């Protein structure tokens, strides 16, 4: 079938509507001439890692003289195109497409995709992008290259310019920065390019990109090339570490949590549902009243979202329509959610072990403009927190267990800043309000639970009956040691490698699996002071009297 001189009306209108939303997939009809390539670029700063693209050759194309082209509909897609256009002949289909304006082309492209899926037609070409790749790094300038040939060309070009600093090369694996991919096409034609990436069985949101080119190579730049992602962080207050994936805290201490994502491409959606699902271990209490959401730096009014508990989550933050959350919302704006939590008393009974207590988040989001019930799901991201214990034992010099010794715990050397505790089922738990005494039990033992890593001072305020109270507080230092990147925690990594502790600079025994340091405190019996009625006192007094008497006698004789 022939259609002449339609490039201006068909092709140029298609070029003008780049970056449109389809029914949950990138659909890109591309005119390719002869054997060539279609290159797909991610948006600047984005990545194609983990994505999958499918190509459907809808039409064959032959270029005539001038601006004339001959189109022949691929028989595989003839019924699909006729159904989408509601036409009965191939000529009518091509004529229909050539007259579409930008808005009509957007709707038509959705129909093509829907009909292709309904007919269960397989793609002509599929390109799967790995989640990570290996790249070459120039040791002189640290620039990354996709191939060994590319880095060699870079270094040779530098040397030709007299710059010999670009020498040496090595490979780096696990790179997720994949900005583009090139797909070879075996003949000229009109192709539909679909972003077929799925997460947990759901298709991702994406843009509709329409391009026409009589050149053998075509390029598509995606507006929203990656699936929505979510990143969770916890703020560590020690050693200026700040926002990261790992932290340790006292029970009852305020813990700031944060997650970050970006406004997705919502073009083509009447409403866009966006839900944060937050789930914490039972030892972590989250404060829903502290939730604050900002989009593009603007605080979102709480009436724009709801907080509730569903599906076993600790709480959900639900935007029934993210498009109306703030005025002038645009794709790519930062969405930041912050709130507070704390480790609760349950931690006194449950060991964090080497992997800690987890707090997780994932997103669900609209992924089909034509089906409001269709939701995509992101991968989960988690942070982990720890708290520690001191297992104390009070004994005499002969290792007798001493009951009734009383202590207070402080965070400063002068013992003015008390870390108040309360007794919970025989364990002294940080976070008390009145500051209970820490008392050794019948077996001389006591446990202080819920401690941040750091320095403490344990002061004995009352010794057991018959024993001398310690003169000075005991300086205790708890140090947690973590492995790996604190910005890249994943569940099951067991980041806590060791727990070290000292008491007055002497090493203590620790159990990293139980997050516990063991401390033995020894009291000596008090010395019995002489009384005024003792035999020694009488002897001394008598001797004194004799001495005085003798002295007086001598004085008289003199």
Coordinates of C-alpha atoms in Angstrom, one line a residue:
X1 CA 0.0 0.0 0.0
X2 CA 1.2 3.5 -0.9
X3 CA 0.9 6.8 0.9
X4 CA 2.9 9.7 -0.6
X5 CA 4.2 13.0 0.8
X6 CA 2.9 12.3 4.4
X7 CA 6.2 12.9 6.1
X8 CA 5.3 16.5 7.0
X9 CA 1.9 15.6 8.4
X10 CA 2.7 12.3 10.0
X11 CA 6.3 12.4 10.9
X12 CA 6.7 16.0 12.1
X13 CA 3.6 15.8 14.4
X14 CA 5.1 12.6 15.9
X15 CA 8.3 14.3 16.6
X16 CA 6.5 17.1 18.4
X17 CA 4.9 14.9 21.0
X18 CA 7.9 13.4 22.5
X19 CA 7.6 12.7 26.2
X20 CA 4.0 11.7 26.6
X21 CA 2.5 9.2 29.0
X22 CA 1.2 5.9 27.7
X23 CA -0.8 3.2 29.5
X24 CA 2.0 2.2 31.7
X25 CA 4.6 1.6 29.1
X26 CA 7.0 3.6 27.0
X27 CA 5.7 3.2 23.4
X28 CA 8.0 4.8 20.8
X29 CA 7.1 4.4 17.1
X30 CA 10.4 5.0 15.3
X31 CA 11.0 5.3 11.6
X32 CA 14.2 3.4 10.8
X33 CA 15.6 3.4 7.3
X34 CA 17.6 0.3 6.1
X35 CA 19.7 -1.7 8.5
X36 CA 20.5 0.5 11.5
X37 CA 20.2 1.1 15.2
X38 CA 17.8 2.6 17.8
X39 CA 19.7 4.2 20.7
X40 CA 17.7 4.7 23.9
X41 CA 19.2 7.3 26.3
X42 CA 18.2 7.8 29.9
X43 CA 17.4 11.2 31.2
X44 CA 20.6 13.0 32.4
X45 CA 21.5 11.6 35.8
X46 CA 19.2 8.6 35.4
X47 CA 20.0 5.0 34.5
X48 CA 18.6 2.2 32.3
X49 CA 19.9 -0.4 34.8
X50 CA 17.5 -3.3 35.1
X51 CA 15.2 -2.2 32.3
X52 CA 13.8 -4.2 29.5
X53 CA 12.8 -2.9 26.0
X54 CA 10.7 -4.5 23.4
X55 CA 10.5 -3.5 19.7
X56 CA 7.5 -4.1 17.4
X57 CA 7.9 -3.5 13.7
X58 CA 4.5 -2.1 12.9
X59 CA 5.2 -1.1 9.3
X60 CA 7.7 -1.5 6.5
X61 CA 9.1 1.7 5.0
X62 CA 10.6 2.6 1.7
X63 CA 11.9 6.0 0.8
X64 CA 11.0 7.4 -2.5
X65 CA 12.1 10.6 -4.2
X66 CA 12.0 13.9 -2.2
X67 CA 9.9 13.6 0.8
X68 CA 7.8 10.6 -0.4
X69 CA 7.7 7.3 1.5
X70 CA 6.0 4.1 0.9
X71 CA 4.4 2.3 3.9
X72 CA 3.4 -1.3 4.0
X73 CA 1.7 -2.5 7.2
X74 CA 3.3 -5.5 8.7
X75 CA 0.7 -8.3 8.4
X76 CA 1.4 -9.4 12.0
X77 CA 0.0 -6.0 13.3
X78 CA -2.7 -5.3 10.6
X79 CA -5.6 -6.3 12.7
X80 CA -4.2 -4.5 15.8
X81 CA -3.8 -1.2 13.9
X82 CA -7.2 -1.5 12.2
X83 CA -8.8 -2.1 15.6
X84 CA -6.9 0.8 17.2
X85 CA -7.9 3.2 14.3
X86 CA -11.4 1.6 13.7
X87 CA -10.6 1.4 10.0
X88 CA -11.0 -1.5 7.6
X89 CA -8.1 -1.1 5.1
X90 CA -4.4 -0.5 5.4
X91 CA -4.6 2.7 3.3
X92 CA -7.3 4.0 5.7
X93 CA -5.1 3.2 8.7
X94 CA -2.1 5.1 7.3
X95 CA -4.3 8.1 6.2
X96 CA -5.9 8.1 9.7
X97 CA -2.5 8.2 11.5
X98 CA -1.2 11.0 9.2
X99 CA -3.9 13.4 10.2
X100 CA -3.6 13.0 14.0
X101 CA -2.7 16.0 16.1
X102 CA -0.6 15.7 19.3
X103 CA -3.4 14.9 21.7
X104 CA -4.9 12.4 19.3
X105 CA -1.5 10.8 18.7
X106 CA -1.1 10.3 22.5
X107 CA -4.5 8.5 22.7
X108 CA -3.8 6.5 19.6
X109 CA -0.5 5.2 20.9
X110 CA -2.2 4.0 24.1
X111 CA -4.6 2.1 21.9
X112 CA -1.8 0.4 19.9
X113 CA -0.2 -0.8 23.1
X114 CA -3.5 -2.0 24.5
X115 CA -4.4 -3.9 21.4
X116 CA -0.9 -5.5 21.1
X117 CA -1.2 -6.8 24.6
X118 CA -4.8 -8.0 24.2
X119 CA -3.7 -9.9 21.1
X120 CA -0.8 -11.4 23.0
X121 CA 1.6 -10.5 20.2
X122 CA 5.3 -11.2 20.9
X123 CA 7.9 -8.5 20.3
X124 CA 10.1 -8.7 17.3
X125 CA 13.2 -7.8 19.3
X126 CA 13.9 -7.7 23.1
X127 CA 16.8 -6.0 24.8
X128 CA 17.3 -6.6 28.6
X129 CA 19.6 -4.3 30.4
X130 CA 21.5 -5.8 33.3
X131 CA 21.1 -4.3 36.8
X132 CA 24.9 -3.5 36.8
X133 CA 27.8 -3.7 34.4
X134 CA 31.6 -3.6 34.3
X135 CA 33.3 -0.4 33.2
X136 CA 36.8 0.7 32.5
X137 CA 38.3 3.5 34.6
X138 CA 41.1 5.8 33.5
X139 CA 43.5 5.9 36.4
X140 CA 44.7 9.3 35.3
X141 CA 41.4 11.2 35.3
X142 CA 39.1 8.6 36.9
X143 CA 36.6 8.8 34.0
X144 CA 34.5 5.7 33.3
X145 CA 34.2 4.1 29.9
X146 CA 31.8 1.4 28.6
X147 CA 34.4 -0.5 26.7
X148 CA 38.2 -1.1 26.6
X149 CA 38.3 0.3 23.1
X150 CA 36.7 3.5 24.3
X151 CA 39.2 4.1 27.1
X152 CA 42.1 3.3 24.8
X153 CA 40.8 5.9 22.3
X154 CA 40.5 8.4 25.2
X155 CA 44.1 7.9 26.4
X156 CA 45.5 7.9 22.8
X157 CA 43.8 11.2 22.1
X158 CA 45.2 12.7 25.2
X159 CA 48.7 11.6 24.3
X160 CA 48.4 13.1 20.8
X161 CA 47.7 16.4 22.5
X162 CA 50.8 16.0 24.7
X163 CA 48.9 15.1 27.8
X164 CA 50.5 12.0 29.3
X165 CA 48.6 12.1 32.6
X166 CA 45.8 9.9 31.2
X167 CA 47.6 6.6 31.7
X168 CA 46.7 3.3 33.4
X169 CA 43.4 1.5 33.4
X170 CA 41.4 -0.9 35.5
X171 CA 38.0 -2.4 35.6
X172 CA 35.2 -1.8 38.1
X173 CA 32.3 -4.1 38.4
X174 CA 28.8 -3.6 39.8
X175 CA 28.3 -0.2 38.1
X176 CA 24.6 0.6 37.9
X177 CA 25.1 3.8 35.9
X178 CA 24.0 2.7 32.5
X179 CA 23.0 5.9 30.7
X180 CA 22.1 4.4 27.2
X181 CA 21.7 1.2 25.2
X182 CA 21.7 0.6 21.4
X183 CA 19.4 -1.9 19.7
X184 CA 20.1 -3.1 16.2
X185 CA 17.2 -3.3 13.7
X186 CA 17.5 -5.5 10.7
X187 CA 15.4 -3.6 8.2
X188 CA 13.8 -0.2 7.5
X189 CA 10.4 0.3 9.1
X190 CA 8.1 2.0 11.6
X191 CA 8.9 0.5 15.1
X192 CA 7.1 0.7 18.4
X193 CA 9.6 0.7 21.3
X194 CA 8.1 -0.4 24.6
X195 CA 9.7 -0.1 28.0
X196 CA 8.6 -3.5 29.3
X197 CA 10.3 -3.2 32.7
X198 CA 8.2 -4.7 35.5
X199 CA 8.6 -4.8 39.3
X200 CA 6.9 -7.6 41.2
X201 CA 4.8 -8.4 38.2
X202 CA 3.7 -4.8 37.7
X203 CA 4.6 -2.6 34.8
X204 CA 6.3 0.7 35.6
X205 CA 5.2 4.2 34.6
X206 CA 6.9 5.6 31.6
X207 CA 6.8 8.2 28.8
X208 CA 5.5 8.0 25.3
X209 CA 8.2 9.1 22.8
X210 CA 7.4 9.6 19.2
X211 CA 10.2 10.1 16.6
X212 CA 10.5 10.0 12.8
X213 CA 13.8 9.7 11.0
X214 CA 14.8 8.7 7.5
X215 CA 18.3 8.1 8.8
X216 CA 19.5 4.6 9.5
X217 CA 20.1 5.4 13.2
X218 CA 17.4 6.8 15.5
X219 CA 17.8 8.1 19.1
X220 CA 15.2 8.2 21.8
X221 CA 15.7 10.1 25.1
X222 CA 13.4 8.9 27.8
X223 CA 11.7 11.3 30.1
X224 CA 11.3 8.9 32.9
X225 CA 13.6 6.0 32.2
X226 CA 13.8 4.3 35.6
X227 CA 11.3 2.7 37.9
X228 CA 10.4 4.7 41.0
X229 CA 12.8 4.1 43.8
X230 CA 12.8 4.8 47.5
X231 CA 15.7 5.4 49.9
X232 CA 15.4 5.2 53.6
X233 CA 17.9 6.7 56.1
X234 CA 18.3 7.1 59.9
X235 CA 20.2 9.9 61.5
X236 CA 23.2 8.7 63.7
X237 CA 24.0 11.4 66.3
X238 CA 27.5 10.0 67.1
X239 CA 30.8 11.1 65.5
X240 CA 29.0 13.5 63.0
X241 CA 27.9 10.5 61.0
X242 CA 24.5 12.0 60.2
X243 CA 22.1 10.4 57.7
X244 CA 23.0 6.8 56.9
X245 CA 21.7 3.2 57.1
X246 CA 22.9 2.2 60.6
X247 CA 22.6 3.8 64.0
X248 CA 22.7 3.0 67.7
X249 CA 20.6 4.6 70.4
X250 CA 19.4 4.6 74.0
X251 CA 15.9 3.1 74.6
X252 CA 13.5 6.1 74.6
X253 CA 15.9 8.3 72.6
X254 CA 14.3 10.2 69.7
X255 CA 15.5 8.6 66.4
X256 CA 15.0 10.7 63.2
X257 CA 14.0 8.7 60.1
X258 CA 13.8 9.9 56.6
X259 CA 13.0 8.5 53.1
X260 CA 13.5 10.2 49.8
X261 CA 12.1 9.7 46.3
X262 CA 11.2 11.8 43.3
X263 CA 8.0 13.0 41.7
X264 CA 7.4 10.4 38.9
X265 CA 6.2 11.1 35.4
X266 CA 2.4 11.6 35.9
X267 CA 1.6 12.8 32.3
X268 CA -1.6 11.2 31.0
X269 CA -3.0 10.4 34.5
X270 CA -6.2 12.1 35.7
X271 CA -5.2 11.1 39.3
X272 CA -2.0 9.5 40.5
X273 CA -1.9 7.3 43.7
X274 CA 1.3 7.2 45.7
X275 CA 1.6 5.2 48.9
X276 CA 4.6 4.9 51.3
X277 CA 4.5 1.6 53.3
X278 CA 6.5 1.7 56.5
X279 CA 7.1 -1.4 58.5
X280 CA 9.2 -1.5 61.7
X281 CA 10.2 -4.4 64.0
X282 CA 8.2 -4.6 67.2
X283 CA 11.0 -3.0 69.2
X284 CA 10.7 0.3 67.3
X285 CA 7.9 2.7 68.0
X286 CA 7.1 5.2 65.3
X287 CA 5.4 8.5 65.9
X288 CA 2.8 9.2 63.2
X289 CA 2.2 12.7 64.6
X290 CA 5.8 13.7 63.8
X291 CA 5.4 13.0 60.0
X292 CA 6.4 15.9 57.7
X293 CA 6.3 15.7 53.9
X294 CA 8.0 18.1 51.5
X295 CA 7.9 18.2 47.7
X296 CA 10.4 20.4 45.9
X297 CA 11.2 22.0 49.3
X298 CA 7.5 22.9 49.9
X299 CA 5.8 21.5 53.0
X300 CA 2.8 19.4 52.1
X301 CA -0.4 20.1 54.0
X302 CA -1.4 17.0 56.1
X303 CA -4.9 17.2 54.5
X304 CA -3.3 16.0 51.2
X305 CA -2.4 12.6 52.6
X306 CA -3.7 10.1 55.1
X307 CA -1.8 7.9 57.6
X308 CA -3.2 4.6 58.5
X309 CA -2.3 1.0 59.2
X310 CA -2.9 -1.7 56.6
X311 CA -1.5 -5.1 55.6
X312 CA 0.7 -5.4 58.6
X313 CA 2.5 -2.2 58.0
X314 CA 3.4 0.0 61.0
X315 CA 1.8 2.9 59.0
X316 CA 1.1 4.0 55.5
X317 CA 1.2 7.5 54.1
X318 CA -1.3 7.6 51.2
X319 CA -1.6 10.2 48.5
X320 CA -4.8 9.4 46.7
X321 CA -3.7 12.0 44.1
X322 CA -0.1 13.1 44.2
X323 CA -0.8 15.5 41.4
X324 CA -2.6 17.8 43.8
X325 CA -0.2 17.5 46.7
X326 CA 1.4 21.0 46.1
X327 CA 1.0 23.7 43.5
X328 CA 3.3 23.5 40.4
X329 CA 4.4 19.9 41.1
X330 CA 6.7 18.6 38.4
X331 CA 8.5 15.4 37.5
X332 CA 11.9 15.0 39.3
X333 CA 11.1 17.2 42.3
X334 CA 12.4 15.7 45.5
X335 CA 9.9 14.1 47.9
X336 CA 11.2 13.9 51.4
X337 CA 9.4 12.3 54.3
X338 CA 10.7 12.7 57.9
X339 CA 9.4 11.4 61.2
X340 CA 10.6 10.3 64.6
X341 CA 10.7 7.0 66.4
X342 CA 12.4 5.3 69.3
X343 CA 13.5 1.9 70.5
X344 CA 11.0 0.7 73.1
X345 CA 11.2 -1.5 76.1
X346 CA 10.8 -4.7 74.1
X347 CA 14.5 -4.4 73.2
X348 CA 15.3 -5.3 76.8
X349 CA 14.1 -8.8 76.0
X350 CA 15.0 -9.1 72.3
X351 CA 18.6 -9.1 71.2
X352 CA 19.4 -7.1 68.1
X353 CA 22.1 -9.5 67.2
X354 CA 24.5 -8.6 64.4
X355 CA 21.8 -7.4 62.0
X356 CA 19.9 -5.0 64.3
X357 CA 16.3 -4.0 64.5
X358 CA 14.9 -3.1 61.1
X359 CA 12.7 -0.3 59.8
X360 CA 11.6 -0.8 56.2
X361 CA 9.8 1.2 53.5
X362 CA 8.5 0.5 50.0
X363 CA 6.3 2.4 47.5
X364 CA 3.2 1.4 45.6
X365 CA 2.2 3.8 42.8
X366 CA -0.2 4.1 39.8
X367 CA 1.2 2.4 36.8
X368 CA -1.6 2.5 34.2
X369 CA -3.4 5.7 33.2
X370 CA -6.4 3.7 32.0
X371 CA -6.8 1.5 35.1
X372 CA -6.8 3.3 38.4
X373 CA -6.6 0.0 40.3
X374 CA -3.3 -1.0 38.7
X375 CA -0.4 -0.4 41.0
X376 CA 3.3 -0.9 40.7
X377 CA 5.5 -1.8 43.7
X378 CA 9.1 -0.8 44.3
X379 CA 11.8 -2.9 46.0
X380 CA 12.0 -2.4 49.8
X381 CA 14.7 -0.3 51.4
X382 CA 15.7 -0.7 55.1
X383 CA 17.7 0.8 57.9
X384 CA 18.8 -0.9 61.0
X385 CA 19.4 0.2 64.6
X386 CA 21.1 -1.2 67.7
X387 CA 21.1 -0.8 71.4
X388 CA 23.3 -2.4 74.0
X389 CA 23.4 -3.9 77.6
X390 CA 25.6 -3.9 80.6
X391 CA 25.4 -7.2 82.6
X392 CA 26.7 -6.2 86.1
X393 CA 27.9 -8.5 88.9
X394 CA 28.6 -7.2 92.5
X395 CA 31.0 -9.4 94.5
X396 CA 33.3 -9.3 97.5
X397 CA 37.0 -9.9 97.4
X398 CA 36.3 -13.6 98.1
X399 CA 33.7 -13.6 95.2
X400 CA 30.7 -13.7 97.5
X401 CA 27.7 -12.4 95.6
X402 CA 26.6 -9.1 97.1
X403 CA 23.0 -8.0 97.3
X404 CA 21.7 -4.5 97.8
X405 CA 24.5 -2.4 96.2
X406 CA 22.9 0.8 94.6
X407 CA 24.1 2.7 91.6
X408 CA 23.3 5.6 89.3
X409 CA 24.4 5.9 85.7
X410 CA 25.7 9.2 84.3
X411 CA 26.9 10.5 80.9
X412 CA 29.4 13.0 82.3
X413 CA 32.5 12.6 84.4
X414 CA 31.2 14.9 87.1
X415 CA 28.1 12.8 87.4
X416 CA 25.7 15.6 87.0
X417 CA 23.9 14.3 83.9
X418 CA 22.0 11.2 85.0
X419 CA 20.8 8.7 82.5
X420 CA 17.5 7.8 84.2
X421 CA 16.4 4.2 84.2
X422 CA 13.3 2.4 85.3
X423 CA 12.8 -1.2 86.4
X424 CA 11.0 -3.5 83.9
X425 CA 10.7 -7.1 84.9
X426 CA 14.0 -7.0 86.8
X427 CA 15.9 -5.2 84.1
X428 CA 16.9 -1.5 84.4
X429 CA 15.9 0.1 81.2
X430 CA 17.1 3.5 79.9
X431 CA 14.3 6.0 79.4
X432 CA 13.0 6.4 82.9
X433 CA 11.6 9.7 84.1
X434 CA 12.2 9.5 87.9
X435 CA 15.6 7.8 87.9
X436 CA 15.3 4.6 89.8
X437 CA 18.3 3.2 91.7
X438 CA 20.1 0.4 90.0
X439 CA 20.2 -2.3 92.7
X440 CA 22.1 -5.6 92.7
X441 CA 19.8 -8.6 93.3
X442 CA 20.0 -11.7 95.4
X443 CA 22.6 -13.1 93.2
X444 CA 24.6 -9.9 93.1
X445 CA 23.6 -9.2 89.5
X446 CA 21.9 -6.4 87.7
X447 CA 21.3 -5.6 84.0
X448 CA 21.2 -2.1 82.4
X449 CA 19.5 -2.3 79.0
X450 CA 19.0 0.1 76.1
X451 CA 22.3 1.9 75.9
X452 CA 23.8 3.8 73.0
X453 CA 27.4 3.2 72.2
X454 CA 29.5 5.8 74.1
X455 CA 30.9 6.7 77.5
X456 CA 29.1 6.2 80.8
X457 CA 29.9 6.6 84.5
X458 CA 28.5 4.1 86.9
X459 CA 28.5 5.6 90.4
X460 CA 27.9 3.5 93.5
X461 CA 25.6 5.5 95.8
X462 CA 25.2 2.9 98.6
X463 CA 27.4 -0.2 99.3
X464 CA 26.0 -3.5 100.7
X465 CA 25.9 -3.6 104.5
X466 CA 29.4 -4.1 105.9
X467 CA 31.2 -3.1 102.7
X468 CA 33.0 0.0 101.7
X469 CA 31.4 2.1 98.9
X470 CA 33.5 2.8 95.8
X471 CA 35.4 6.0 96.1
X472 CA 35.0 6.9 92.4
X473 CA 32.6 6.2 89.6
X474 CA 33.5 3.5 87.1
X475 CA 34.1 4.9 83.6
X476 CA 32.6 2.5 81.0
X477 CA 33.1 2.8 77.3
X478 CA 31.0 0.8 74.8
X479 CA 32.2 0.8 71.2
X480 CA 30.2 -0.8 68.3
X481 CA 32.2 -1.7 65.2
X482 CA 30.4 -2.0 61.8
X483 CA 31.6 -3.4 58.5
X484 CA 31.0 -2.2 55.0
X485 CA 29.4 0.9 53.7
X486 CA 27.0 2.5 56.2
X487 CA 25.1 4.0 53.2
X488 CA 24.3 0.6 51.6
X489 CA 22.8 -1.7 54.3
X490 CA 20.8 -4.6 53.1
X491 CA 18.9 -7.0 55.4
X492 CA 21.0 -10.1 56.4
X493 CA 24.3 -8.3 56.0
X494 CA 25.0 -8.5 59.8
X495 CA 26.9 -5.2 59.8
X496 CA 27.8 -5.3 63.5
X497 CA 31.1 -7.1 63.6
X498 CA 32.1 -6.6 67.2
X499 CA 31.3 -4.9 70.4
X500 CA 34.2 -3.8 72.6
X501 CA 34.0 -2.4 76.1
X502 CA 36.3 -1.1 78.8
X503 CA 35.9 -0.2 82.5
X504 CA 38.4 2.2 83.8
X505 CA 40.5 1.3 80.7
X506 CA 40.4 -2.4 81.4
X507 CA 38.9 -4.6 78.7
X508 CA 35.5 -6.2 79.5
X509 CA 34.1 -9.5 78.1
X510 CA 31.4 -8.9 75.5
X511 CA 28.9 -11.0 73.6
X512 CA 28.2 -9.4 70.2
X513 CA 25.3 -11.8 69.4
X514 CA 23.6 -10.6 72.6
X515 CA 24.9 -7.0 72.4
X516 CA 26.1 -7.3 75.9
X517 CA 29.2 -6.2 77.9
X518 CA 29.9 -8.0 81.3
X519 CA 31.1 -6.0 84.2
X520 CA 32.2 -7.3 87.7
X521 CA 32.4 -4.8 90.5
X522 CA 34.4 -5.8 93.7
X523 CA 33.7 -4.4 97.1
X524 CA 36.1 -4.8 100.1
X525 CA 34.9 -5.0 103.7
X526 CA 35.1 -1.8 105.6
X527 CA 37.8 -1.5 108.4
X528 CA 36.5 -1.4 111.9
X529 CA 37.5 1.8 113.7
X530 CA 38.6 1.8 117.4
X531 CA 36.0 2.9 120.0
X532 CA 36.7 5.1 123.1
X533 CA 36.1 2.2 125.4
X534 CA 38.7 -0.1 123.8
X535 CA 41.7 -1.6 125.7
X536 CA 44.1 0.3 123.4
X537 CA 42.4 3.5 124.3
X538 CA 42.8 2.8 128.0
X539 CA 46.4 1.9 127.7
X540 CA 47.1 5.0 125.8
X541 CA 45.3 7.2 128.2
X542 CA 47.1 5.5 131.2
X543 CA 50.5 5.8 129.5
X544 CA 49.8 9.5 128.9
X545 CA 49.0 10.0 132.5
X546 CA 52.3 8.4 133.6
X547 CA 54.2 10.5 131.2
X548 CA 52.6 13.6 132.4
X549 CA 53.2 12.6 136.0
X550 CA 56.9 11.8 135.5
X551 CA 57.3 15.1 133.7
X552 CA 55.8 17.0 136.5
X553 CA 58.0 15.3 139.0
X554 CA 61.1 16.1 137.2
X555 CA 60.1 19.7 136.8
X556 CA 59.7 20.0 140.6
X557 CA 63.1 18.5 141.3
X558 CA 64.7 20.9 138.9

